[in-house]
Short mmCIF file of C-alpha atoms in Angstrom, two decimals:
data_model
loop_
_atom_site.label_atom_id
_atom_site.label_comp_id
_atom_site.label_asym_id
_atom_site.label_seq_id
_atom_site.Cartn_x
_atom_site.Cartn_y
_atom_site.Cartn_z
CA UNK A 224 125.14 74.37 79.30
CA UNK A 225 121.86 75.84 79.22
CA UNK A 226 120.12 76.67 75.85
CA UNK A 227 117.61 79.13 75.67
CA UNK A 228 114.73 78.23 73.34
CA UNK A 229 113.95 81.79 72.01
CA UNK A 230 117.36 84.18 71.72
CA UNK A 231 117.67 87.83 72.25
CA UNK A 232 117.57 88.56 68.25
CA UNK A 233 114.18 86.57 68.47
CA UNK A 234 112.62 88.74 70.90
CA UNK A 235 114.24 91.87 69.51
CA UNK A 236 112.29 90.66 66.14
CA UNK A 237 109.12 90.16 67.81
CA UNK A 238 109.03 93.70 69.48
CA UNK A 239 110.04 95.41 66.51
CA UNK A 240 107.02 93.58 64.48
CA UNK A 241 104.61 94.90 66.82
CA UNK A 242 105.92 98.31 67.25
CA UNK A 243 105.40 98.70 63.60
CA UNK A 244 101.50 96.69 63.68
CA UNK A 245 98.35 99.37 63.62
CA UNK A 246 97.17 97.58 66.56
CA UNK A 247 98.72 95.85 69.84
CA UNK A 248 99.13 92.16 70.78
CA UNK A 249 100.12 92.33 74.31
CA UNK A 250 102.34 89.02 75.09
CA UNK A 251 104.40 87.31 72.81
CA UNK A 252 104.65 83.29 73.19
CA UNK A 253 100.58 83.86 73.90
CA UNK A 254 97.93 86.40 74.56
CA UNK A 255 98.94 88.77 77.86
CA UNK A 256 95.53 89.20 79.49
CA UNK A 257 93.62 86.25 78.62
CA UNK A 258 96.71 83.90 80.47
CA UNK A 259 96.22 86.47 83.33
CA UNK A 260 92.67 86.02 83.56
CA UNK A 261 93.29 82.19 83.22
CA UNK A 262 96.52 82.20 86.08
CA UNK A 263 97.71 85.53 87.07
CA UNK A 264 101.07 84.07 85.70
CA UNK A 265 102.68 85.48 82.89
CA UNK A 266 105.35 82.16 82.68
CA UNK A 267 103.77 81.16 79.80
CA UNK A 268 103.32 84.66 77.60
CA UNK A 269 107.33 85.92 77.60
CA UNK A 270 110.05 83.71 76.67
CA UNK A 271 112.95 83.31 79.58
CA UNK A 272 115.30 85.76 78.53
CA UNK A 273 112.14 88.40 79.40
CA UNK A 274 111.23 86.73 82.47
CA UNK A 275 115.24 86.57 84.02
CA UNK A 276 118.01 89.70 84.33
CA UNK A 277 120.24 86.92 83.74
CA UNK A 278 119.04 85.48 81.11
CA UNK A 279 118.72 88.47 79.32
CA UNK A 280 121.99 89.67 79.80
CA UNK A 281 123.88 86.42 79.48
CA UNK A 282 125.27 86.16 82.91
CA UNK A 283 126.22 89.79 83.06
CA UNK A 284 123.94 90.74 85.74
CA UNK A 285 122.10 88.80 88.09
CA UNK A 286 119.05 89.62 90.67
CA UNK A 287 120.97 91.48 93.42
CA UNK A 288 123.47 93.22 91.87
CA UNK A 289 123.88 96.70 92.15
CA UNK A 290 123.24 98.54 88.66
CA UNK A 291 126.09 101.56 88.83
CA UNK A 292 128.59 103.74 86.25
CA UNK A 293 130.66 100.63 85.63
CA UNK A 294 128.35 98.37 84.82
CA UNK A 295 125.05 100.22 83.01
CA UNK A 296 126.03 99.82 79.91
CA UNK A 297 124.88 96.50 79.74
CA UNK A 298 121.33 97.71 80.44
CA UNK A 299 121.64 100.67 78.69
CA UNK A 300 118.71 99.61 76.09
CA UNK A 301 116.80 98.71 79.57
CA UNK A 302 116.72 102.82 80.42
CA UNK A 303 115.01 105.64 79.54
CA UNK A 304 117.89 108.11 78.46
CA UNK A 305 117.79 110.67 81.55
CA UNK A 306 117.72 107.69 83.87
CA UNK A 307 120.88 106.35 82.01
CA UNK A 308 122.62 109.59 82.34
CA UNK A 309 122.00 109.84 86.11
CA UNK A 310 123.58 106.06 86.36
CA UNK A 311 126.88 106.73 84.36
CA UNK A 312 127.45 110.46 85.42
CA UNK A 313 125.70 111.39 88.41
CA UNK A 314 126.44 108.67 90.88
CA UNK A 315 123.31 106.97 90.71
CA UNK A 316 122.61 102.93 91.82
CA UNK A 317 119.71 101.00 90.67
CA UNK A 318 119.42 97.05 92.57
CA UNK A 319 117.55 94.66 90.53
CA UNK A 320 115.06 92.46 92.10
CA UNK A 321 113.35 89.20 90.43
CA UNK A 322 110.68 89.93 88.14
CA UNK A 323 107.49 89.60 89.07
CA UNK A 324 105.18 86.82 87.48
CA UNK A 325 102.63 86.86 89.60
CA UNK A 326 100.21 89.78 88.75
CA UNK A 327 98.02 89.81 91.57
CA UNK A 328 101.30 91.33 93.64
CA UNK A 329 101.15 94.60 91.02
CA UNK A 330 97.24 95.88 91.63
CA UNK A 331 95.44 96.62 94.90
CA UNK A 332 93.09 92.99 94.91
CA UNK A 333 89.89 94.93 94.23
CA UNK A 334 90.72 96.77 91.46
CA UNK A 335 92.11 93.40 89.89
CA UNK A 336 89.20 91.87 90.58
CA UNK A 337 86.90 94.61 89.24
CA UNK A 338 89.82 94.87 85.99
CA UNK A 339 88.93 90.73 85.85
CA UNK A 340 85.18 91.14 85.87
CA UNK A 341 84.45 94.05 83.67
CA UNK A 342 86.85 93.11 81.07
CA UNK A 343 85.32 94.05 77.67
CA UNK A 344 82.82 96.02 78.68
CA UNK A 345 84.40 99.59 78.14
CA UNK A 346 84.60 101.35 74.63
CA UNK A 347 85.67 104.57 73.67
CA UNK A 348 82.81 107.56 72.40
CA UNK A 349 82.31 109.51 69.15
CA UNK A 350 84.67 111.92 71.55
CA UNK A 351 86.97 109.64 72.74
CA UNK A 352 85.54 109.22 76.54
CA UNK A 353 85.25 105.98 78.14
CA UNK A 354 81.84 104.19 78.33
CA UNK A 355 80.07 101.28 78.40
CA UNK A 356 77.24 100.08 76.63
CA UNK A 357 73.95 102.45 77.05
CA UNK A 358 76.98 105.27 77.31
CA UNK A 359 77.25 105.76 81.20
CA UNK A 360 80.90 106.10 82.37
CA UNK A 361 83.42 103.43 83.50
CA UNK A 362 82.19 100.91 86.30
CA UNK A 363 85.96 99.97 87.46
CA UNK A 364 89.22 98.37 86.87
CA UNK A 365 91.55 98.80 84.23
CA UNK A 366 88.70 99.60 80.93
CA UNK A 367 91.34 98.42 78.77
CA UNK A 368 93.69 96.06 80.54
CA UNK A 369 94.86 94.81 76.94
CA UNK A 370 95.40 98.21 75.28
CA UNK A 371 95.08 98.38 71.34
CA UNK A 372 96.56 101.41 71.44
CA UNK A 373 97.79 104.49 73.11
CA UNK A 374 94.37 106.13 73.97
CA UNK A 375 93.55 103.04 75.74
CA UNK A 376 97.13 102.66 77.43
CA UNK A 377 96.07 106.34 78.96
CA UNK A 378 92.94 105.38 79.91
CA UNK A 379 93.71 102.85 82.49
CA UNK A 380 96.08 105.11 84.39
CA UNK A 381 93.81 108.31 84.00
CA UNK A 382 90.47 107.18 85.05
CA UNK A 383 91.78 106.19 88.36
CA UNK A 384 94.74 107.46 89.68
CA UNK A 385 95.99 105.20 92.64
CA UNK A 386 93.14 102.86 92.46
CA UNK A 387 91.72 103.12 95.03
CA UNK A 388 88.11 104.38 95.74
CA UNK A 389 90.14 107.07 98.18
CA UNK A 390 93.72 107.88 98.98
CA UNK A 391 95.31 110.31 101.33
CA UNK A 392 99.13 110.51 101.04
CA UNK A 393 101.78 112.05 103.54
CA UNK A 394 104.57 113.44 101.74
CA UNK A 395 107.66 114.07 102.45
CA UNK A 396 109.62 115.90 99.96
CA UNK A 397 112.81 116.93 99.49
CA UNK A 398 114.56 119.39 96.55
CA UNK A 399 118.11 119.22 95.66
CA UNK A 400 120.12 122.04 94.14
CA UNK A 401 122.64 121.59 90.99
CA UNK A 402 125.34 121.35 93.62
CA UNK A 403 123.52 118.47 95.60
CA UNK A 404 122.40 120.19 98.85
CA UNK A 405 118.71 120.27 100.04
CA UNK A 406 117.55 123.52 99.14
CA UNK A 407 113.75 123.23 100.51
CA UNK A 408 111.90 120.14 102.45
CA UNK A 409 108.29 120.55 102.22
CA UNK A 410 105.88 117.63 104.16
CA UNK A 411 102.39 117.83 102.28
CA UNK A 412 98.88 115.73 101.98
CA UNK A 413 97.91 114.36 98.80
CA UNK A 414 94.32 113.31 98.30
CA UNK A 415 91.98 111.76 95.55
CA UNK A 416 88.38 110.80 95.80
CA UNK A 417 87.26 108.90 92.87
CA UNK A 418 83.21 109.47 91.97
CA UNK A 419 83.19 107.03 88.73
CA UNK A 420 84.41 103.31 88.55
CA UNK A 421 83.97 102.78 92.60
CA UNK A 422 84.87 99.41 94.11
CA UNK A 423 83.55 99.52 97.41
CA UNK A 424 80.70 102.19 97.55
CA UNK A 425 77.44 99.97 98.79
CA UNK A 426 75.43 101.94 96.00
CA UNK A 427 77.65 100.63 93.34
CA UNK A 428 80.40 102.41 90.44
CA UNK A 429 79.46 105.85 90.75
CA UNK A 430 78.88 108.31 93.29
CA UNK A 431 75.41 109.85 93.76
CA UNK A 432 75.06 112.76 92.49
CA UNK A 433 78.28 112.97 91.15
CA UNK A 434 78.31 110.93 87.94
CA UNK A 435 79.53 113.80 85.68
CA UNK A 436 82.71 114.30 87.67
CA UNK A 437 85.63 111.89 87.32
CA UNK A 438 87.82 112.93 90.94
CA UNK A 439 88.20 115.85 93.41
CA UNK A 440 91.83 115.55 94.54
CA UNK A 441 93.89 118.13 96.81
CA UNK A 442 96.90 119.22 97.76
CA UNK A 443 97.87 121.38 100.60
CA UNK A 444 101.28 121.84 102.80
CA UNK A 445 101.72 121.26 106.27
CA UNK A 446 105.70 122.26 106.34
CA UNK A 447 107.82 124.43 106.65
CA UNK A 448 105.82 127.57 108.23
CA UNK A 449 106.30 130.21 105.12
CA UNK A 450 103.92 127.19 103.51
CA UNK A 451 102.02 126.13 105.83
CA UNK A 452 98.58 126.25 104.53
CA UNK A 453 99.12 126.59 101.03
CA UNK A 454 96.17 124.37 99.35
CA UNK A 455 94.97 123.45 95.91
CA UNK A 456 91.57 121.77 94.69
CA UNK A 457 91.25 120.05 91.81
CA UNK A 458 87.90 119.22 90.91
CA UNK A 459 88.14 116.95 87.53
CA UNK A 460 84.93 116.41 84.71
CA UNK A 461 84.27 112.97 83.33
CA UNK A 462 84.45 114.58 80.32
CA UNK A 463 88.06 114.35 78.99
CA UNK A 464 87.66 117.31 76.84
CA UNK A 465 87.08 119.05 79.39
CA UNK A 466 89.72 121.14 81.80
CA UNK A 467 89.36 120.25 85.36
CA UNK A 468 88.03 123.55 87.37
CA UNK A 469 91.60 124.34 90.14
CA UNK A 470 91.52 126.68 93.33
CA UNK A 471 93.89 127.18 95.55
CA UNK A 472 93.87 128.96 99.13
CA UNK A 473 97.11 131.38 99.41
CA UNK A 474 97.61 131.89 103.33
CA UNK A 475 99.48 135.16 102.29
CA UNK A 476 96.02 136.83 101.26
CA UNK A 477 94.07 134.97 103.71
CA UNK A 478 91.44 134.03 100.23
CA UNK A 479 90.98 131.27 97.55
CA UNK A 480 91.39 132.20 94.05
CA UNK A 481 90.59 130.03 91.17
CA UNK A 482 93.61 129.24 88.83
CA UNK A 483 93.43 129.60 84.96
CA UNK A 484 94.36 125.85 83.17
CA UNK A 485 97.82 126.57 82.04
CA UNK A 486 98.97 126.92 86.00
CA UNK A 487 98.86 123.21 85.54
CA UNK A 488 102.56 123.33 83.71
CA UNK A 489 104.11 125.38 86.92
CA UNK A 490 105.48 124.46 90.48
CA UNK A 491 103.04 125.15 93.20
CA UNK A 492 105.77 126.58 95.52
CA UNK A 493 109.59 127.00 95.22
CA UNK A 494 111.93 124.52 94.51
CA UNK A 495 109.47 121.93 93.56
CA UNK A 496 110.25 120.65 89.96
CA UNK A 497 106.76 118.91 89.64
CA UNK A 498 103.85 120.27 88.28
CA UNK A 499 100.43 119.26 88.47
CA UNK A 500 100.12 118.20 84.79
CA UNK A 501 102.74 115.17 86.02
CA UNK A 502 100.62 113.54 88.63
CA UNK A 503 100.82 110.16 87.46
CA UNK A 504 102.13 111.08 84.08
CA UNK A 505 98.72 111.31 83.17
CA UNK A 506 98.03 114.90 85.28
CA UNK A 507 95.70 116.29 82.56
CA UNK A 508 92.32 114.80 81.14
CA UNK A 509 93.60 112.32 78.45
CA UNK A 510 91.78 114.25 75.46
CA UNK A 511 93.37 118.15 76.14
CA UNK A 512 95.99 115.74 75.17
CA UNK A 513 96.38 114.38 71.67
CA UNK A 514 98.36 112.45 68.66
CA UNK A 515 99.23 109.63 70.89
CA UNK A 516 100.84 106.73 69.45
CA UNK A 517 102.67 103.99 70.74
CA UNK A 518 106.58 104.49 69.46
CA UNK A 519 107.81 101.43 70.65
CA UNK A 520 107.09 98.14 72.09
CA UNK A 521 110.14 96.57 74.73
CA UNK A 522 111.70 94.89 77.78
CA UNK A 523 112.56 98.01 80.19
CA UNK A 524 114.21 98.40 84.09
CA UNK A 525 110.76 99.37 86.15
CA UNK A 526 110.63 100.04 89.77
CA UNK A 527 107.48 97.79 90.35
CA UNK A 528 108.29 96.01 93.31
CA UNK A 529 110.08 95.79 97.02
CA UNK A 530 110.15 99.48 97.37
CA UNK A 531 108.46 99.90 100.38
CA UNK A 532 110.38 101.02 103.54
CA UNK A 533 108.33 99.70 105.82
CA UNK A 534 110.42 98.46 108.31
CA UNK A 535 111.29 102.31 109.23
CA UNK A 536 108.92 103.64 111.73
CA UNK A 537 107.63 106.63 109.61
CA UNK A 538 108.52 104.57 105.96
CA UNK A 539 111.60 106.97 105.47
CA UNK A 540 114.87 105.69 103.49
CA UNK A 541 117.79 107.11 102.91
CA UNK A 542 119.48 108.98 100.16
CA UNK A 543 122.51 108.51 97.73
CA UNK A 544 124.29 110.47 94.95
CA UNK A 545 124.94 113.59 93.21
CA UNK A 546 127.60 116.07 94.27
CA UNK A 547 125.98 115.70 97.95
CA UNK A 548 125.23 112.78 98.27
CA UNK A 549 121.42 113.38 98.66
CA UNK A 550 120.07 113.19 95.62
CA UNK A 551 118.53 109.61 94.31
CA UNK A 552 116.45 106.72 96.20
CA UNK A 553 117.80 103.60 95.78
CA UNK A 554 115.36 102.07 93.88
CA UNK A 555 114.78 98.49 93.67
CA UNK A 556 113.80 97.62 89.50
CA UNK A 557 113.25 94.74 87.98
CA UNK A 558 112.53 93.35 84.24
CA UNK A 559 109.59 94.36 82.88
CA UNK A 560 108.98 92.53 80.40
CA UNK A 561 106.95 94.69 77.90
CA UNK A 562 106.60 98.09 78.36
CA UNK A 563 104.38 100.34 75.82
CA UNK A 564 106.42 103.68 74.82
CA UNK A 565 103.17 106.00 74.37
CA UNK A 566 104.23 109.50 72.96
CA UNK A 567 101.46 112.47 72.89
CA UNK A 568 101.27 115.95 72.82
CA UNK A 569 99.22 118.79 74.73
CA UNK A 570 97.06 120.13 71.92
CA UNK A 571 94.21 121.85 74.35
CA UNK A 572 97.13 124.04 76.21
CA UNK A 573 98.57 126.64 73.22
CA UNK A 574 100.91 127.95 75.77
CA UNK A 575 101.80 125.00 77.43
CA UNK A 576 106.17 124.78 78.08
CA UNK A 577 105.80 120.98 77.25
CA UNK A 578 106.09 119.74 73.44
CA UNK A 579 105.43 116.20 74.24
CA UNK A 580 105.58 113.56 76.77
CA UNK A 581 106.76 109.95 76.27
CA UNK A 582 105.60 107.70 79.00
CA UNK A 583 106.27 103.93 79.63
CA UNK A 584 103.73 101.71 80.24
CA UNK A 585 104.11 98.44 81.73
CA UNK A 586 101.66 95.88 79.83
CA UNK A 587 101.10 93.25 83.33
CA UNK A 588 99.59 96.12 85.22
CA UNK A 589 99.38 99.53 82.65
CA UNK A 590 100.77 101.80 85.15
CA UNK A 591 103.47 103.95 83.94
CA UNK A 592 106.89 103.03 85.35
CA UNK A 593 108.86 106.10 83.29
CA UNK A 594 107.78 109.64 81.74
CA UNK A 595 110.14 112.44 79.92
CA UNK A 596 108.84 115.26 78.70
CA UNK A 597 110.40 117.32 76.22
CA UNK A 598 110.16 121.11 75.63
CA UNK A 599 108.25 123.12 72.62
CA UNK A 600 112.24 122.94 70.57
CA UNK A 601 112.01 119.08 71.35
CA UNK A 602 114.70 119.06 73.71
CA UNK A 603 114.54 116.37 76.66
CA UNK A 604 113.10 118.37 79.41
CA UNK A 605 112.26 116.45 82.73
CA UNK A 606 111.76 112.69 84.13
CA UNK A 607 109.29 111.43 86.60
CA UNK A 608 109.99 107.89 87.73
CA UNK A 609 108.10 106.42 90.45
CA UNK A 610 108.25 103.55 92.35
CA UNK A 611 105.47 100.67 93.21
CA UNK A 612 105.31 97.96 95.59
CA UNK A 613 103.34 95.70 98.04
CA UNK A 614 103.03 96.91 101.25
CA UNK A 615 104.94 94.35 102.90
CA UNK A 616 108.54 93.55 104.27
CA UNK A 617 109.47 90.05 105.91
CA UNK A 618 108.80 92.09 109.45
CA UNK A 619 106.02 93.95 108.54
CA UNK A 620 103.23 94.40 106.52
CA UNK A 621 100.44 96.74 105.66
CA UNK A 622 96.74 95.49 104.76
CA UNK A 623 93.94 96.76 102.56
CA UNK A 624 91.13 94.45 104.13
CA UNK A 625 92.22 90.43 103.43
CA UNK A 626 95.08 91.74 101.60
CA UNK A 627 98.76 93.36 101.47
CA UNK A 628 98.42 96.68 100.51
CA UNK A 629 99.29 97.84 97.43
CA UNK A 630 100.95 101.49 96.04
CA UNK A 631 103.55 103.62 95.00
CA UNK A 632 106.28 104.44 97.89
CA UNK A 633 108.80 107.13 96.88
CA UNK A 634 109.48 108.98 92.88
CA UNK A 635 111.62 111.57 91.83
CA UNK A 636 111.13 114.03 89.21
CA UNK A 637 114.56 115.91 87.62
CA UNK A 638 114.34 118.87 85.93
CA UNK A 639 117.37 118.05 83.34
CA UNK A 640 118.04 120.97 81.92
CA UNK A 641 118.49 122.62 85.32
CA UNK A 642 119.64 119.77 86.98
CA UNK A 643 117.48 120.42 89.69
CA UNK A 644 115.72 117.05 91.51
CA UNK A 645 112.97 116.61 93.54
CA UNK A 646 112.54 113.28 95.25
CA UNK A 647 109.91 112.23 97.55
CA UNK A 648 108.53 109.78 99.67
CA UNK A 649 105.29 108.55 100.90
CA UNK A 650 105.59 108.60 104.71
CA UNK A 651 103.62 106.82 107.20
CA UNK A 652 102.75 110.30 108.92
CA UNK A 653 104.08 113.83 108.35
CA UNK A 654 103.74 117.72 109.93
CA UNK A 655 100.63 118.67 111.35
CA UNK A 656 99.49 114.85 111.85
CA UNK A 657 98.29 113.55 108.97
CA UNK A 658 98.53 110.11 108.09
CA UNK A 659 98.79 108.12 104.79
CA UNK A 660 95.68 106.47 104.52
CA UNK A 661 93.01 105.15 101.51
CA UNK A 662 89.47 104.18 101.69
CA UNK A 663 88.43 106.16 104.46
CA UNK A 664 85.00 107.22 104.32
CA UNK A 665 82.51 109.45 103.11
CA UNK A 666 83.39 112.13 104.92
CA UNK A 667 87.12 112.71 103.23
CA UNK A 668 85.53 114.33 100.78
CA UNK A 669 84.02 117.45 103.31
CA UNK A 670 87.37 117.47 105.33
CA UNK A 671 89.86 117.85 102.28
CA UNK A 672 88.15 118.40 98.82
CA UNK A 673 85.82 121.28 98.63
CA UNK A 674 86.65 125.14 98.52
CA UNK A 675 85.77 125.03 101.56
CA UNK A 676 88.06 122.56 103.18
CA UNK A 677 91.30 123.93 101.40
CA UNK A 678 90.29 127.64 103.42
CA UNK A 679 89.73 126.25 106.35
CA UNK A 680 93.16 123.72 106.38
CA UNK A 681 94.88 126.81 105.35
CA UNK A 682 93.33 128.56 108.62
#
């Protein structure tokens, strides 16, 4: 028989201590990001029952089983609420993977490097922006990779989206009706051009000429034709106070028009049930958002890893559940073993529809692996759960210079209260040609991100 040194109640102890501490320790048998620094193991900062499915749940599930309606329950305190409910009522199966101790397999290499070298260097302003000493903006890598608090959990997912320098996505996306059918399929390009905290621009972190901007990032859809060449530009401040500036080309009036800041809380065409302000649960600069605190400190079910369908020629998977059939990936999670529960609320948007957001934080990488929001009563409103992985299967593999690849590969975001779901993937190509891509040159920026661009792909 096999005696675990440290017990559930231990643990449970241990998280409740630090969820009630003014400040964070990330870890718990030793420091989180000093042992990471040291190893890029975490063996030695979680105890085994947080390292092992099995160990936590004494046997009850293992790595490979299939999480479904008969079994959830004993995971339930693993699960956001709304991704609970879609497990025990809605048909829903989760498959639970080994937890990953290795950390370099959770970050593209260079931004873990760059995370690695500039650690300590960032502090927040009188106003709350990230800077480093002398007051220029962030030079790269997670600022705060050992958050004190929930400010500083935001800040490493806002400053850089998908971390990379540059990303172009190809989306697939598909939006399922109460009663499970597919009631619009839309294929659009995602893109992001980070100016501040670069990693492989020759003239160093930020972009010339562009040092008071924090991203330009687009949107525009290639499918189906009573879309086709609907665009939107963000073009982000570095300046968190400040709102980013949004156009958007309408192929209906053959013009761009620019978009007041509370369009950020609405869907961009029909169907959809994400809104801009959800990109990355962090969709808004961090300070029009405010009162954050970290709620909770605990062990949660993220999809960080093996969720990349690579071995399908255009990175396509299938679907499962609901009424239809059609309306959950089947993603694979595994046990994270600290998560930060970071709560805030959008204090720069008076008319915003959202009351607050909670968002779950995983403390190995600080990417978010949950987010709820909640309407301006407080009821439970929408989730948006993506998935992560290396970019790699045992047949194939995808690689970012001497490395595998790393990013998200499908989410889903379901509107609750309407039980309405979107779910998407990130294919390898989709309508119209484009290809997913990242760090592609200097000239992404004239092709997709000015006014511009988004008239002329609307053309």
């Amino acid at each position: 028989m096999h005696i675990l040194k440290f017990g559930k109640d231990y643990t449970r102890r241990q998280f409740m201590n630090k969820s009630a501490q003014a400040g964070l320790s990330l870890g718990m048998l030793t420091s989180l990001w000093p042992e990471i620094a040291r190893s890029a193991d975490i063996s030695k900062v979680y105890p085994e029952e947080l390292l092992s499915i099995e160990a936590y749940t004494k046997g009850k599930i293992k790595t490979g089983d299939m999480i479904d309606a008969n079994n959830v329950d004993v995971v339930k305190d693993l699960l956001d609420d709304i991704a609970y409910k879609q497990v025990k009522d809605m048909g829903r199966k989760i498959r639970i993977v080994k937890t990953t101790t290795d950390v370099t397999r959770m970050f593209p290499h260079d931004y873990l490097e760059a995370t690695l070298r500039n650690a300590g260097k960032a502090k927040l302003d009188s106003t709350g922006n990230v800077v480093i000493d002398g007051g220029d903006p962030w030079i790269g890598g997670n600022p705060f990779p050992d958050a004190k608090d929930g400010l500083q959990a935001f800040a490493n997912i806002t400053l850089s989206w998908g971390r990379h320098d540059q990303t172009l996505y190809a989306v697939k996306d598909w939006d399922i009706s109460p009663s499970g059918s597919v009631s619009y399929q839309y294929d659009f390009a995602w893109c992001e051009q980070n100016t501040i905290g670069l990693l492989n621009n020759p003239d160093g972190p930020y972009w010339q000429g562009k040092k008071d901007r924090n991203r330009y990032q687009s949107v525009w859809f290639t499918s189906p034709n009573d879309v086709r060449g609907t665009s939107f530009l963000n073009e982000w401040y570095y300046d968190q106070t400040q709102f980013p500036d949004l156009f958007g080309y309408l192929p209906a009036f053959k013009r761009e028009r620019r978009f007041p800041t509370n369009q950020r809380f609405e869907p961009l065409v029909p169907g959809v049930t994400i809104f801009l302000s959800d990109a990355w649960a962090a969709g808004d600069p961090m300070l029009t958002w405010g009162n954050y605190k970290v709620i909770e400190t605990k062990p949660h079910l993220g999809a960080v890893s093996e969720n990349w369908a690579g071995d399908d020629p255009n990175w396509e998977k299938p679907a499962h559940g609901g009424p239809g059939d059609q309306t959950f990936w089947l993603s694979n999670m595994e046990l994270c073993p600290e998560v930060l529960v970071v709560e805030c609320e959008p204090t720069g948007y008076p008319r915003a529809p959202v009351g607050k957001k909670r968002v779950y934080i995983d403390t190995r990488n600080m990417m978010f692996v949950a987010y709820l929001t909640y309407d301006r009563r407080g009821e439970m409103w929408k989730s948006f759960e993506p998935a992560f992985s290396l970019y790699e299967t045992p047949n194939t593999k995808v690689m970012d210079g001497d490395h595998v690849h790393w990013s998200w590969g499908h989410f889903t975001c379901h509107d609750i209260q309407s039980n309405r779901m979107s779910r998407a993937l990130k294919a390898k190509k989709i309508t119209g040609g484009y290809e997913s891509g990242f760090n592609q040159g200097d000239g992404i920026h004239d092709q997709f991100l000015t006014i511009q661009a988004i008239r002329r792909l609307g053309a």
